[in-house]
Coordinates of C-alpha atoms and ligand atoms in Angstrom, one line a residue:
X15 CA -22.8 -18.2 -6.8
X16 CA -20.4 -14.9 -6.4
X17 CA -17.1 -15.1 -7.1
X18 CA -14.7 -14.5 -4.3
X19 CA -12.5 -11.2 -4.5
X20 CA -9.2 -11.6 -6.1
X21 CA -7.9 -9.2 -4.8
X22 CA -8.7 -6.7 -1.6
X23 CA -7.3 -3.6 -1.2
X24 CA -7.0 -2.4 3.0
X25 CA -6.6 1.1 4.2
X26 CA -4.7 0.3 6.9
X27 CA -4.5 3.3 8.1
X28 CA -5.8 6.7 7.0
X29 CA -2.7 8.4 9.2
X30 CA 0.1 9.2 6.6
X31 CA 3.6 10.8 6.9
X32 CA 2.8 13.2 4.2
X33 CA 0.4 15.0 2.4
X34 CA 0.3 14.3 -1.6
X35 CA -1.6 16.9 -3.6
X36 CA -3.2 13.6 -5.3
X37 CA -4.1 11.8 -2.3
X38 CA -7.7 10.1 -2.3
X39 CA -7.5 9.3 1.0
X40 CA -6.9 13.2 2.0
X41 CA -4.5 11.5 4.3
X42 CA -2.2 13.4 6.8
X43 CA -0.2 13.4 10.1
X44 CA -3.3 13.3 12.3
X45 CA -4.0 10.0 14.2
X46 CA -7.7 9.8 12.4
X47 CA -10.7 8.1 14.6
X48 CA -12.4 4.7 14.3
X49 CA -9.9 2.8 13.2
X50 CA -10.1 -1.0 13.0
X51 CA -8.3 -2.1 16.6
X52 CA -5.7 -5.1 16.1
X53 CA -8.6 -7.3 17.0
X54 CA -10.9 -6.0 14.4
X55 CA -8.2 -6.2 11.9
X56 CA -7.1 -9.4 12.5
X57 CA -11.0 -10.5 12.7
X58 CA -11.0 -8.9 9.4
X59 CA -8.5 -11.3 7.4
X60 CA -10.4 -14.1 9.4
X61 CA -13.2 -13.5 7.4
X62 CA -11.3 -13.0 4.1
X63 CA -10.5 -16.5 4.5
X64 CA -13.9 -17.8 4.9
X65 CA -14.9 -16.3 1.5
X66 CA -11.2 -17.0 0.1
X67 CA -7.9 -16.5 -1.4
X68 CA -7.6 -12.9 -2.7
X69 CA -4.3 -11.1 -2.7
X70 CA -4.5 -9.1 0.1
X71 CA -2.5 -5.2 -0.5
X72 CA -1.7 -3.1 3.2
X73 CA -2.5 0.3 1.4
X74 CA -3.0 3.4 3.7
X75 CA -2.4 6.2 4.4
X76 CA 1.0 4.8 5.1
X77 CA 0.9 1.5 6.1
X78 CA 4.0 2.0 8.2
X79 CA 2.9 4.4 10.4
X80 CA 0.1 1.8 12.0
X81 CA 2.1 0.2 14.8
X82 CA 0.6 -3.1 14.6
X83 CA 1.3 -3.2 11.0
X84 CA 4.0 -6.5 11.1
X85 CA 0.9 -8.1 13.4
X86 CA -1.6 -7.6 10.8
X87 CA 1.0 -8.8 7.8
X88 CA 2.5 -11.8 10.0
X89 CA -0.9 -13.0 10.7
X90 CA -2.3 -13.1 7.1
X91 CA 0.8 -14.6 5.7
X92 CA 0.5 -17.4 8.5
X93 CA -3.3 -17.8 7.7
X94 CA -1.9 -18.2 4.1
X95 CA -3.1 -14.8 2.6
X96 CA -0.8 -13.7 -0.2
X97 CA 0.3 -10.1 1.1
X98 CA 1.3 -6.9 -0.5
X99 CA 2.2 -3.9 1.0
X100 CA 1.9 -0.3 -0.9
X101 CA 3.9 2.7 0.2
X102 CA 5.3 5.8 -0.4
X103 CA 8.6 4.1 0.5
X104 CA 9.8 7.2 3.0
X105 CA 9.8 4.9 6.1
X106 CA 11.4 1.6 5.0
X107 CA 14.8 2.2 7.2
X108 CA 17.1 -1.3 7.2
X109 CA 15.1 -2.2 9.9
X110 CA 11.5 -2.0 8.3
X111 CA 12.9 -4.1 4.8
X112 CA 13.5 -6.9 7.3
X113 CA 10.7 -6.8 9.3
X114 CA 8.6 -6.9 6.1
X115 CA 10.5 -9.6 4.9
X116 CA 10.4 -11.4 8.1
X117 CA 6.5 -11.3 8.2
X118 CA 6.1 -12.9 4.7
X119 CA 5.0 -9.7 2.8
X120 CA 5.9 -10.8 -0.7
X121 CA 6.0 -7.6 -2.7
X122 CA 6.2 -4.2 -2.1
X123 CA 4.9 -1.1 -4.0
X124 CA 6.6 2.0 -4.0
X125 CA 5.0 5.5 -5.6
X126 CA 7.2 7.3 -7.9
X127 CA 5.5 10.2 -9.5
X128 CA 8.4 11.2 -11.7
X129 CA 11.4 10.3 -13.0
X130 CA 13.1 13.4 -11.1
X131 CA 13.3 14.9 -7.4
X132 CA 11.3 18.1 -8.6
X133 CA 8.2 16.4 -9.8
X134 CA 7.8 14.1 -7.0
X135 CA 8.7 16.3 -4.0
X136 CA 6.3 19.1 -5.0
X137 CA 3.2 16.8 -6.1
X138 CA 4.3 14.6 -2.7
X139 CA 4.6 18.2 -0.8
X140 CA 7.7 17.0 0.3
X141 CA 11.2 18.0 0.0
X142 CA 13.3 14.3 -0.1
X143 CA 10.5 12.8 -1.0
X144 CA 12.5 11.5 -3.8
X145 CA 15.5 10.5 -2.7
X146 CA 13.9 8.5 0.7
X147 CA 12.1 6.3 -1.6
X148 CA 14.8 6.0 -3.6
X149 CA 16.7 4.5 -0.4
X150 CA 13.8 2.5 0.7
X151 CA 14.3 0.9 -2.2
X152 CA 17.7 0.3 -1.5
X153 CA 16.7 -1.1 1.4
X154 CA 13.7 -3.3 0.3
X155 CA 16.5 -5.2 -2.6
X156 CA 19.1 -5.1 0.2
X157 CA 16.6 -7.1 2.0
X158 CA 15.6 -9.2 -0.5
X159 CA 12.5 -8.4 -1.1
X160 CA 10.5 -7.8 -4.9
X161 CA 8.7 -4.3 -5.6
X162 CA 6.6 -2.5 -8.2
X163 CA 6.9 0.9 -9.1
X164 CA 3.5 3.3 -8.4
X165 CA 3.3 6.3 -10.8
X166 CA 0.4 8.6 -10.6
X167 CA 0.0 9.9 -14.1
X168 CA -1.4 13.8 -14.3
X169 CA -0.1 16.1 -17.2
X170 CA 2.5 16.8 -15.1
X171 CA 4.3 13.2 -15.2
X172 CA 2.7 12.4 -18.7
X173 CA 5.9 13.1 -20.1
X174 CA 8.2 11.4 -17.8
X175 CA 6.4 7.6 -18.3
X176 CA 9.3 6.4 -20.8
X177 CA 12.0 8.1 -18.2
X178 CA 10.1 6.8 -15.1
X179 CA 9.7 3.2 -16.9
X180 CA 13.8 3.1 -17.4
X181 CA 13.9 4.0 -13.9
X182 CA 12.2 1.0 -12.7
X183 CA 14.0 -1.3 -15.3
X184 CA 17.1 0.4 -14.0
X185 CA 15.9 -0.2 -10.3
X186 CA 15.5 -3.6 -10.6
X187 CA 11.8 -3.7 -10.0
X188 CA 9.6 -6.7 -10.6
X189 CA 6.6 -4.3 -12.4
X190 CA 5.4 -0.7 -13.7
X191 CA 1.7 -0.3 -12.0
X192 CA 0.6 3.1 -13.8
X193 CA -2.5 5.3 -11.9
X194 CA -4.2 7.3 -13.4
X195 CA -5.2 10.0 -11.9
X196 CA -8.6 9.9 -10.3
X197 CA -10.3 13.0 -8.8
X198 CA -11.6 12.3 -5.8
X199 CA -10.5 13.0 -2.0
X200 CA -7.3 15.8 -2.4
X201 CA -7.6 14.9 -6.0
X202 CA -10.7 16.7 -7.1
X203 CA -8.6 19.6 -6.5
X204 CA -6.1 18.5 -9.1
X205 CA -8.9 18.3 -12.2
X206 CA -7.5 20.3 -14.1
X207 CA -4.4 18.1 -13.8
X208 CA -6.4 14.9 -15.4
X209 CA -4.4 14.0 -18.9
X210 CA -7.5 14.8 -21.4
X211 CA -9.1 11.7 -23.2
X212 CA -6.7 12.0 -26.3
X213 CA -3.7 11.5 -24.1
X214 CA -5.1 8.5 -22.8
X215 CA -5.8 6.7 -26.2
X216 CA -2.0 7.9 -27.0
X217 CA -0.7 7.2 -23.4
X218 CA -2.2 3.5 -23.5
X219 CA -1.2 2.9 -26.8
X220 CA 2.3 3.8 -26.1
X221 CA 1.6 1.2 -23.3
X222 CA 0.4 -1.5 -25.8
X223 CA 3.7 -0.9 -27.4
X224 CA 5.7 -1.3 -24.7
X225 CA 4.3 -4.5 -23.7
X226 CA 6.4 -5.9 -25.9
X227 CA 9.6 -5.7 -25.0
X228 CA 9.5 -4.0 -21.5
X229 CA 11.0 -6.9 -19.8
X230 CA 9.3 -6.2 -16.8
X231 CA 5.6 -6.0 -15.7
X232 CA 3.4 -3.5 -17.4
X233 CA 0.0 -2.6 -16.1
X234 CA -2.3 0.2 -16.2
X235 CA -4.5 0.8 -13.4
X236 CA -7.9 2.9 -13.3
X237 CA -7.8 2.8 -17.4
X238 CA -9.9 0.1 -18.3
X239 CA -9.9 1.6 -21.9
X240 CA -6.7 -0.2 -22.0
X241 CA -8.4 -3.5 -22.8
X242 CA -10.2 -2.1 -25.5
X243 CA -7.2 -0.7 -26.9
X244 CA -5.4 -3.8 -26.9
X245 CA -8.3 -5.3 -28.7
X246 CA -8.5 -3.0 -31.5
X247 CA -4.6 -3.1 -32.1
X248 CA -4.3 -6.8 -31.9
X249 CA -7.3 -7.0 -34.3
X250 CA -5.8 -4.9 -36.5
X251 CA -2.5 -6.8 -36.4
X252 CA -4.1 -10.0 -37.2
X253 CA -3.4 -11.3 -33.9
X254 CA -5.4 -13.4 -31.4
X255 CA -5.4 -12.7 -28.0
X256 CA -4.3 -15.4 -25.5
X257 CA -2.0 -15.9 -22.7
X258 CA 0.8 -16.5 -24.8
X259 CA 0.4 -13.0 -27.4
X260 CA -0.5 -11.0 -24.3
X261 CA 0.1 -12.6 -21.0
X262 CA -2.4 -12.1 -17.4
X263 CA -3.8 -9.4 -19.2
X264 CA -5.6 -11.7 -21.9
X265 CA -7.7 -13.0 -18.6
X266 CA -9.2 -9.9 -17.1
X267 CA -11.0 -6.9 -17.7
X268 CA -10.4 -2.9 -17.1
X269 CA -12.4 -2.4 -13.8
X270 CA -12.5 -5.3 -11.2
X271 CA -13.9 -3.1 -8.5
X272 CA -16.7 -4.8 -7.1
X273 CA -16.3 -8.3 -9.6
X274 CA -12.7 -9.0 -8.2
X275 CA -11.6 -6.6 -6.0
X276 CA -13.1 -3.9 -3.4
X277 CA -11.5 -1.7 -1.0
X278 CA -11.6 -1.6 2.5
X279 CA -11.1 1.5 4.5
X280 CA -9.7 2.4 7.9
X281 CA -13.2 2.5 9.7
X282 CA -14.1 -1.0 7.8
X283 CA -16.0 0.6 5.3
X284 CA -16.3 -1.4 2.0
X285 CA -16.0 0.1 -1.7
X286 CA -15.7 -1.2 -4.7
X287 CA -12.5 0.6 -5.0
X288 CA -10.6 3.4 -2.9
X289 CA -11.9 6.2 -5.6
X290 CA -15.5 5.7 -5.7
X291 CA -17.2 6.5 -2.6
X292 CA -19.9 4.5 -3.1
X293 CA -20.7 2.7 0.1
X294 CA -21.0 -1.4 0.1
X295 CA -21.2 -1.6 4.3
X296 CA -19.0 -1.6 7.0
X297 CA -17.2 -4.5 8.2
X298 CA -18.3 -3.4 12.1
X299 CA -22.1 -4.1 11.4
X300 CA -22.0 -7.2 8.6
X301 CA -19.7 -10.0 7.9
X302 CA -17.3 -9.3 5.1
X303 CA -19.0 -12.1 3.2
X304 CA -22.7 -10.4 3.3
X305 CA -20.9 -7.7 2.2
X306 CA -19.6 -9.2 -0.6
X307 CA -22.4 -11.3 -2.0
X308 CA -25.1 -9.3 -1.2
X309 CA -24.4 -5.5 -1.2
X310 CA -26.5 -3.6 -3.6
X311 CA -23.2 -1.5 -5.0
X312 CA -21.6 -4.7 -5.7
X313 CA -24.3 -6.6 -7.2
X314 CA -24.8 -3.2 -9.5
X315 CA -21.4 -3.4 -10.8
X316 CA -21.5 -7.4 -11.4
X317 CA -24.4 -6.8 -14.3
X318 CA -23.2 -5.0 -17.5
X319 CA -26.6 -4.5 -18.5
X320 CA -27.3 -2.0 -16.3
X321 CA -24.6 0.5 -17.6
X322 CA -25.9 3.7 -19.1
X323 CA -24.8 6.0 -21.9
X324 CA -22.7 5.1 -24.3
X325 CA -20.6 2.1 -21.8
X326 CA -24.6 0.5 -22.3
X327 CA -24.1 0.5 -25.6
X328 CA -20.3 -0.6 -25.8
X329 CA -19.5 -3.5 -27.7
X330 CA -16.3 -3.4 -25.6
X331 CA -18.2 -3.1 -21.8
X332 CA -17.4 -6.4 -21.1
X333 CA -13.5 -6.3 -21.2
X334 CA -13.7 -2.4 -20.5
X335 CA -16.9 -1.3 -18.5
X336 CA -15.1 2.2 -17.8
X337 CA -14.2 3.4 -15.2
X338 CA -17.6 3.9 -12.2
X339 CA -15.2 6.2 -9.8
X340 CA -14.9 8.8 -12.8
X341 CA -18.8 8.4 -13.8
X342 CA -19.1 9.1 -10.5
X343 CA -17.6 11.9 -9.9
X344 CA -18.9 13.4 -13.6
X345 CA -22.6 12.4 -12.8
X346 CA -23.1 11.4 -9.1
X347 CA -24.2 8.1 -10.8
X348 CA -21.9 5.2 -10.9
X349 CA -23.5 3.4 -13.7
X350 CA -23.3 6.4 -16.1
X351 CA -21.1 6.6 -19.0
X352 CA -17.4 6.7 -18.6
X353 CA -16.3 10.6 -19.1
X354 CA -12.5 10.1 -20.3
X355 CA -13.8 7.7 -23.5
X356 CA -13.2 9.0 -27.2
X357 CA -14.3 6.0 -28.7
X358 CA -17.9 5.9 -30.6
X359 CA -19.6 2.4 -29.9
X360 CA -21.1 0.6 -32.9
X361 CA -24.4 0.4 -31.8
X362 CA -26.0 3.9 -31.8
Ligands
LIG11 C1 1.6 -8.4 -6.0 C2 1.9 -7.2 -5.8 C3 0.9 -6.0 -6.0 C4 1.0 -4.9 -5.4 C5 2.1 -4.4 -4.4 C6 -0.1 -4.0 -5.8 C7 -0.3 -2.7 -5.5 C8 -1.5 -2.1 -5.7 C9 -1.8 -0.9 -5.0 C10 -0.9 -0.1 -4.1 C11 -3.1 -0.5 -5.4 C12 -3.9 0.7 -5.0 C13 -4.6 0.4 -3.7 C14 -5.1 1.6 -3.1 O1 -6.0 2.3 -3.6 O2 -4.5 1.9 -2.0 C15 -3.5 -1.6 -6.3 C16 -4.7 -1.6 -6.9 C17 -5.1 -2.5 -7.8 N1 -4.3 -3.6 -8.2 FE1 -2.5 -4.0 -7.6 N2 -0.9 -4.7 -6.7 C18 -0.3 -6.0 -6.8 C19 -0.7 -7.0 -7.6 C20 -1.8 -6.9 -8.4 C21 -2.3 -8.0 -9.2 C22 -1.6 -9.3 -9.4 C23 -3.4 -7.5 -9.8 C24 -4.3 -8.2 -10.7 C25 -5.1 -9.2 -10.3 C26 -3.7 -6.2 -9.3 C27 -4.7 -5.4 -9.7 C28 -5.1 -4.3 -9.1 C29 -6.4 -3.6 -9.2 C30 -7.5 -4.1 -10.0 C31 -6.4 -2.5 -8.4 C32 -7.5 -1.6 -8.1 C33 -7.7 -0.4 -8.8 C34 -9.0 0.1 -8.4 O3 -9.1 0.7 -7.3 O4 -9.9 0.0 -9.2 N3 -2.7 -5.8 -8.5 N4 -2.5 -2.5 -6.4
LIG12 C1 -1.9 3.5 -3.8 C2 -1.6 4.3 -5.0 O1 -2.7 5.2 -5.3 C3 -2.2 6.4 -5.7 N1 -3.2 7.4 -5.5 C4 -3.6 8.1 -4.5 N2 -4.6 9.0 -4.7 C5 -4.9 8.8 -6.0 C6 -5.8 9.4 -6.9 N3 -6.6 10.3 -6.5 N4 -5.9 8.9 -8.2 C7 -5.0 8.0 -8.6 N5 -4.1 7.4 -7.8 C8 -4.0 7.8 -6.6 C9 -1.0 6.6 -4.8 O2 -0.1 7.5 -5.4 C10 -0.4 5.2 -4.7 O3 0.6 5.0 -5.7
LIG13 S1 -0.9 9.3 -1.6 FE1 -0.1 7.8 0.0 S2 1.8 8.9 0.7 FE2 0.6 10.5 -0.3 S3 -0.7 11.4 1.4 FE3 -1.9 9.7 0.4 S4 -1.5 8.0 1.7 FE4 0.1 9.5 2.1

């Protein structure tokens, strides 16, 4: 039997109110062609909830710019979906926090990539970029309504995680979601941008740190090295892992993508995530449940013995796994080794 998805991930739309240096979606402005009509979409959390529960996160694109968007949310909610909503945070006037709230959306992320005006605007190519998410916020707590801070972390925000984590405290916000950077879509133009391996061991164990005494949410996305990391430092401070040392993290594993989660796009394609375009089917020609259970992609990424490299030989590739998107884009193969790793496995 195959688990059900935990979580899904929908791009909404591909259309987007800006155009982020970053953006894996190469979203812009223009009104892009095939996507899912409201029938389709709302055919589309039907069959979520044949297969079951998963959180379900309105990603774009911008999310807001679909004018259906409050249809699509209202009717998951009332099927009983648990519903997210991530965006840049530009759009959410008054008027949007309470439509959002209205529809049952229960938390909303925001991306803040910096802790200051300059750093966002210019990787976000836009000037206000800043301060408009800044007031959506406003407007999201006004509302009453939790949210998660989104940092994309490049060498050009590496420096500004403690700032941009006070920020967040400071906000108010339920949770500190760090990306790392992934290079694919606009981002393969921004390689050169990707924090090198060392960072990430220091970065992540700056993050294992933290954990501690954040006081709100910490997660790091797209670095499955994480959960090595915390192994190896709760080893060496005698500790055990459990729910209670070290929380939701102590149940899951670096990658999900294809185990627990896989991404939709705006044309119904299925992925295991939104950075590795390798294609699962399209939710157009196969029920989302075929999809799920039986796509080759999928089925791949559910069996750890068929890593390669040095993630075959990983005592760790069961809580880690590394991250297929960057393997991907290293090798053209998504089982390959993980390119961003400095540690040696045991087993040589
Ligand atoms: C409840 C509020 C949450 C919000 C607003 C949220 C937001 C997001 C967003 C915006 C993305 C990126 C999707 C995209 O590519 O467009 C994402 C990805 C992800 N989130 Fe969360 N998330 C939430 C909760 C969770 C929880 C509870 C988990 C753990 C089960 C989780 C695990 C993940 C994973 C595994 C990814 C995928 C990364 C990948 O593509 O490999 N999220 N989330
Ligand atoms: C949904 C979240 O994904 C982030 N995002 C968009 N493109 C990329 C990429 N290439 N790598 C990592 N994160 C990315 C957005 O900035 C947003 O915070
Ligand atoms: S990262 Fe988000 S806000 Fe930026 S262009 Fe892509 S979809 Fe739009």
């Amino acid at each position: 039997m195959v688990k059900p998805p935990r979580l899904i991930a929908w791009e909404t739309t591909a259309g987007c109110n800006l155009s982020c240096k970053h953006c894996r979606g190469s979203s812009t402005e223009k009104k892009p062609e095939g996507e899912l009509t409201t029938e389709e979409a709302l055919h589309f959390i039907d069959e979520i909830k044949e297969i079951g529960d998963p959180i379900l996160i309105l990603s774009g694109g911008e999310p807001l710019v679909r004018d259906d968007i409050f249809d699509i949310a209202k009717y998951a909610t009332e099927k009983g979906l648990r519903v997210a909503m991530a965006t840049n945070g530009t759009l959410v006037t008054p008027e949007m926090a309470d439509k959002i709230k209205s529809v049952g959306i229960q938390r909303v992320s925001i991306s803040l990539d910096g802790s200051s005006p300059q750093t966002h605007d210019d990787f976000r190519c836009m000037p206000g970029a800043f301060e408009g998410a800044l007031t959506g916020i406003e407007n999201l707590k006004e509302a009453g309504i939790g949210f998660q801070i989104n940092p994309t972390i490049t060498k050009r925000t590496i420096d500004e995680i403690p700032a941009i984590l006070d920020m967040a405290k400071g906000l108010g916000a339920d949770a500190l979601h760090i990306f790392l950077l992934v290079p694919t879509g606009r981002g393969k133009e921004l390689e050169n941008d990707e924090i090198p391996p060392v960072e990430y061991e220091r970065i992540l164990n700056w993050f294992y740190d933290k954990q501690k005494d954040a006081g709100i949410q910490l997660k790091a996305t797209c670095a499955p090295h994480y959960f090595r990391i915390m192994r190896q430092r709760a080893e060496k401070e005698g500790i055990e892992i459990s729910v209670k040392t070290h929380g939701y993290e102590a149940m899951t594993k670096g990658c999900l993508g294809g185990t627990g989660f896989c991404f939709v796009s705006s044309t119904g394609d299925v992925f295991p995530c939104g950075y590795l375009p390798a294609l699962a089917g399209n939710i157009k020609e196969q029920s989302f449940k075929d999809i799920w259970e039986n796509s080759k992609v999928f089925n791949d990424l559910r069996d750890v013995s068929k890593l390669k490299g040095k993630c075959g030989r990983c005592e760790y590739n069961t809580v880690c796994g590394g991250c297929r998107a960057r393997a991907y884009a290293a090798t053209g193969d998504y089982l390959e080794e993980e390119p961003y790793c400095i540690y040696v496995p045991k087993k040589q």
